């Protein structure tokens, strides 16, 4: 339900910003993670995912994340976005602050993996995302 989705989103942000992996990263590289890049794979998004209730939860989660975790996102990259995504984006866009909007990138077309290399090393991505480059594991 709604509350579970919101709680999960908060838990996920806590893991991203304060999780054990942060300590491991800092120990290995001798400095903490200051910001991170998020890749959102929109493959499979359809009108079934566009219920008003789900969009409402998404808007609320967006507000919570921006208010509670400002500055953590270096970039948010959307890949493989179907045409229906324009509708979803236009629904969320008014709830995204201007600073965050500047960090959002949309990559489309078959060369999205190559385009990703402008922002990050695509080899760290799961094979499912970049079949010819990715070697990481998908996180469900």
Tab-separated table of C-alpha atoms in Angstrom:
chain	number	residue	atom	x	y	z
A	1	UNK	CA	0.000	0.000	0.000
A	2	UNK	CA	0.820	3.682	0.075
A	3	UNK	CA	2.513	3.710	3.490
A	4	UNK	CA	4.680	0.701	2.636
A	5	UNK	CA	5.885	2.353	-0.574
A	6	UNK	CA	6.782	5.537	1.284
A	7	UNK	CA	8.557	3.603	4.066
A	8	UNK	CA	10.473	1.568	1.477
A	9	UNK	CA	11.563	4.727	-0.331
A	10	UNK	CA	12.834	6.246	2.921
A	11	UNK	CA	14.606	3.001	3.852
A	12	UNK	CA	16.255	2.899	0.420
A	13	UNK	CA	17.523	6.490	0.774
A	14	UNK	CA	18.891	5.673	4.223
A	15	UNK	CA	20.771	2.671	2.832
A	16	UNK	CA	22.100	4.816	-0.012
A	17	UNK	CA	23.244	7.629	2.257
A	18	UNK	CA	24.172	5.855	5.487
A	19	UNK	CA	24.444	2.182	4.653
A	20	UNK	CA	27.285	-0.188	5.432
A	21	UNK	CA	28.524	0.182	1.862
A	22	UNK	CA	29.322	3.822	2.686
A	23	UNK	CA	31.770	2.696	5.373
A	24	UNK	CA	33.350	0.171	2.998
A	25	UNK	CA	33.692	2.805	0.280
A	26	UNK	CA	35.275	5.310	2.673
A	27	UNK	CA	37.708	2.691	3.998
A	28	UNK	CA	38.796	1.656	0.499
A	29	UNK	CA	39.060	5.128	-1.014
A	30	UNK	CA	39.892	7.133	2.120
A	31	UNK	CA	37.023	9.556	1.609
A	32	UNK	CA	33.258	9.275	1.960
A	33	UNK	CA	30.764	9.314	-0.879
A	34	UNK	CA	29.576	12.870	-1.272
A	35	UNK	CA	27.119	12.381	-4.112
A	36	UNK	CA	25.892	9.555	-6.281
A	37	UNK	CA	24.471	9.017	-9.744
A	38	UNK	CA	21.200	7.131	-10.083
A	39	UNK	CA	20.312	5.322	-13.313
A	40	UNK	CA	16.581	4.740	-13.689
A	41	UNK	CA	15.787	2.064	-16.271
A	42	UNK	CA	12.256	2.759	-17.486
A	43	UNK	CA	12.085	-0.285	-19.757
A	44	UNK	CA	8.696	-1.944	-19.382
A	45	UNK	CA	6.893	1.148	-18.113
A	46	UNK	CA	3.329	1.107	-19.392
A	47	UNK	CA	-0.050	2.683	-18.736
A	48	UNK	CA	-0.626	-0.029	-16.098
A	49	UNK	CA	1.966	1.777	-13.983
A	50	UNK	CA	0.196	5.112	-14.299
A	51	UNK	CA	-2.599	4.829	-11.749
A	52	UNK	CA	-3.497	8.115	-10.023
A	53	UNK	CA	-2.752	6.535	-6.627
A	54	UNK	CA	0.743	5.481	-7.708
A	55	UNK	CA	1.485	8.879	-9.232
A	56	UNK	CA	0.344	10.518	-5.989
A	57	UNK	CA	2.725	8.338	-3.959
A	58	UNK	CA	5.518	9.154	-6.385
A	59	UNK	CA	4.910	12.862	-5.921
A	60	UNK	CA	4.974	12.492	-2.138
A	61	UNK	CA	8.159	10.407	-2.206
A	62	UNK	CA	9.734	12.996	-4.498
A	63	UNK	CA	8.972	15.751	-2.001
A	64	UNK	CA	10.276	13.714	0.958
A	65	UNK	CA	13.524	12.834	-0.816
A	66	UNK	CA	14.196	16.409	-1.920
A	67	UNK	CA	13.413	17.831	1.529
A	68	UNK	CA	15.221	15.185	3.593
A	69	UNK	CA	18.194	14.293	1.375
A	70	UNK	CA	19.181	17.477	-0.462
A	71	UNK	CA	22.427	17.467	-2.369
A	72	UNK	CA	23.050	13.720	-2.397
A	73	UNK	CA	22.145	13.216	-6.035
A	74	UNK	CA	24.871	14.197	-8.445
A	75	UNK	CA	22.758	13.117	-11.389
A	76	UNK	CA	19.639	11.099	-12.157
A	77	UNK	CA	19.754	9.441	-15.568
A	78	UNK	CA	16.638	7.956	-17.149
A	79	UNK	CA	17.235	5.320	-19.822
A	80	UNK	CA	14.955	3.314	-22.131
A	81	UNK	CA	11.983	5.572	-21.468
A	82	UNK	CA	8.890	4.658	-23.506
A	83	UNK	CA	6.588	7.354	-24.888
A	84	UNK	CA	4.222	7.021	-21.898
A	85	UNK	CA	7.058	8.290	-19.694
A	86	UNK	CA	6.481	11.826	-21.008
A	87	UNK	CA	3.091	11.756	-19.287
A	88	UNK	CA	4.612	10.558	-16.014
A	89	UNK	CA	7.420	13.110	-16.206
A	90	UNK	CA	4.982	15.965	-16.838
A	91	UNK	CA	3.039	14.830	-13.766
A	92	UNK	CA	6.150	14.808	-11.549
A	93	UNK	CA	7.967	17.793	-13.035
A	94	UNK	CA	6.110	20.480	-11.031
A	95	UNK	CA	7.152	18.716	-7.810
A	96	UNK	CA	10.859	18.678	-8.667
A	97	UNK	CA	12.854	21.685	-7.508
A	98	UNK	CA	14.811	23.627	-10.116
A	99	UNK	CA	18.214	22.570	-8.779
A	100	UNK	CA	17.227	18.916	-9.105
A	101	UNK	CA	15.804	19.401	-12.606
A	102	UNK	CA	19.271	20.516	-13.723
A	103	UNK	CA	20.670	17.150	-12.569
A	104	UNK	CA	18.199	15.039	-14.555
A	105	UNK	CA	19.300	13.543	-17.875
A	106	UNK	CA	17.211	11.588	-20.378
A	107	UNK	CA	19.025	9.145	-22.652
A	108	UNK	CA	17.084	7.540	-25.440
A	109	UNK	CA	17.730	5.485	-28.491
A	110	UNK	CA	19.809	2.400	-28.958
A	111	UNK	CA	23.075	4.127	-28.059
A	112	UNK	CA	22.107	4.920	-24.467
A	113	UNK	CA	24.956	2.770	-23.079
A	114	UNK	CA	27.469	4.734	-25.113
A	115	UNK	CA	25.854	7.993	-23.974
A	116	UNK	CA	26.105	6.816	-20.357
A	117	UNK	CA	29.879	6.773	-20.700
A	118	UNK	CA	29.777	10.590	-20.732
A	119	UNK	CA	28.540	10.472	-17.136
A	120	UNK	CA	29.906	7.254	-15.664
A	121	UNK	CA	31.679	3.984	-16.336
A	122	UNK	CA	28.895	1.852	-17.881
A	123	UNK	CA	30.780	-1.343	-17.036
A	124	UNK	CA	29.549	-1.012	-13.447
A	125	UNK	CA	25.962	-1.372	-14.641
A	126	UNK	CA	24.159	-4.708	-14.675
A	127	UNK	CA	24.509	-6.787	-17.824
A	128	UNK	CA	20.713	-6.499	-18.238
A	129	UNK	CA	21.034	-2.732	-18.644
A	130	UNK	CA	24.088	-2.638	-20.914
A	131	UNK	CA	24.444	-6.139	-22.402
A	132	UNK	CA	27.655	-5.436	-24.305
A	133	UNK	CA	29.323	-3.411	-21.553
A	134	UNK	CA	27.722	-4.005	-18.154
A	135	UNK	CA	29.138	-6.596	-15.817
A	136	UNK	CA	27.487	-5.735	-12.509
A	137	UNK	CA	24.471	-7.378	-10.942
A	138	UNK	CA	20.949	-6.014	-11.013
A	139	UNK	CA	19.466	-4.871	-7.710
A	140	UNK	CA	15.783	-5.634	-7.307
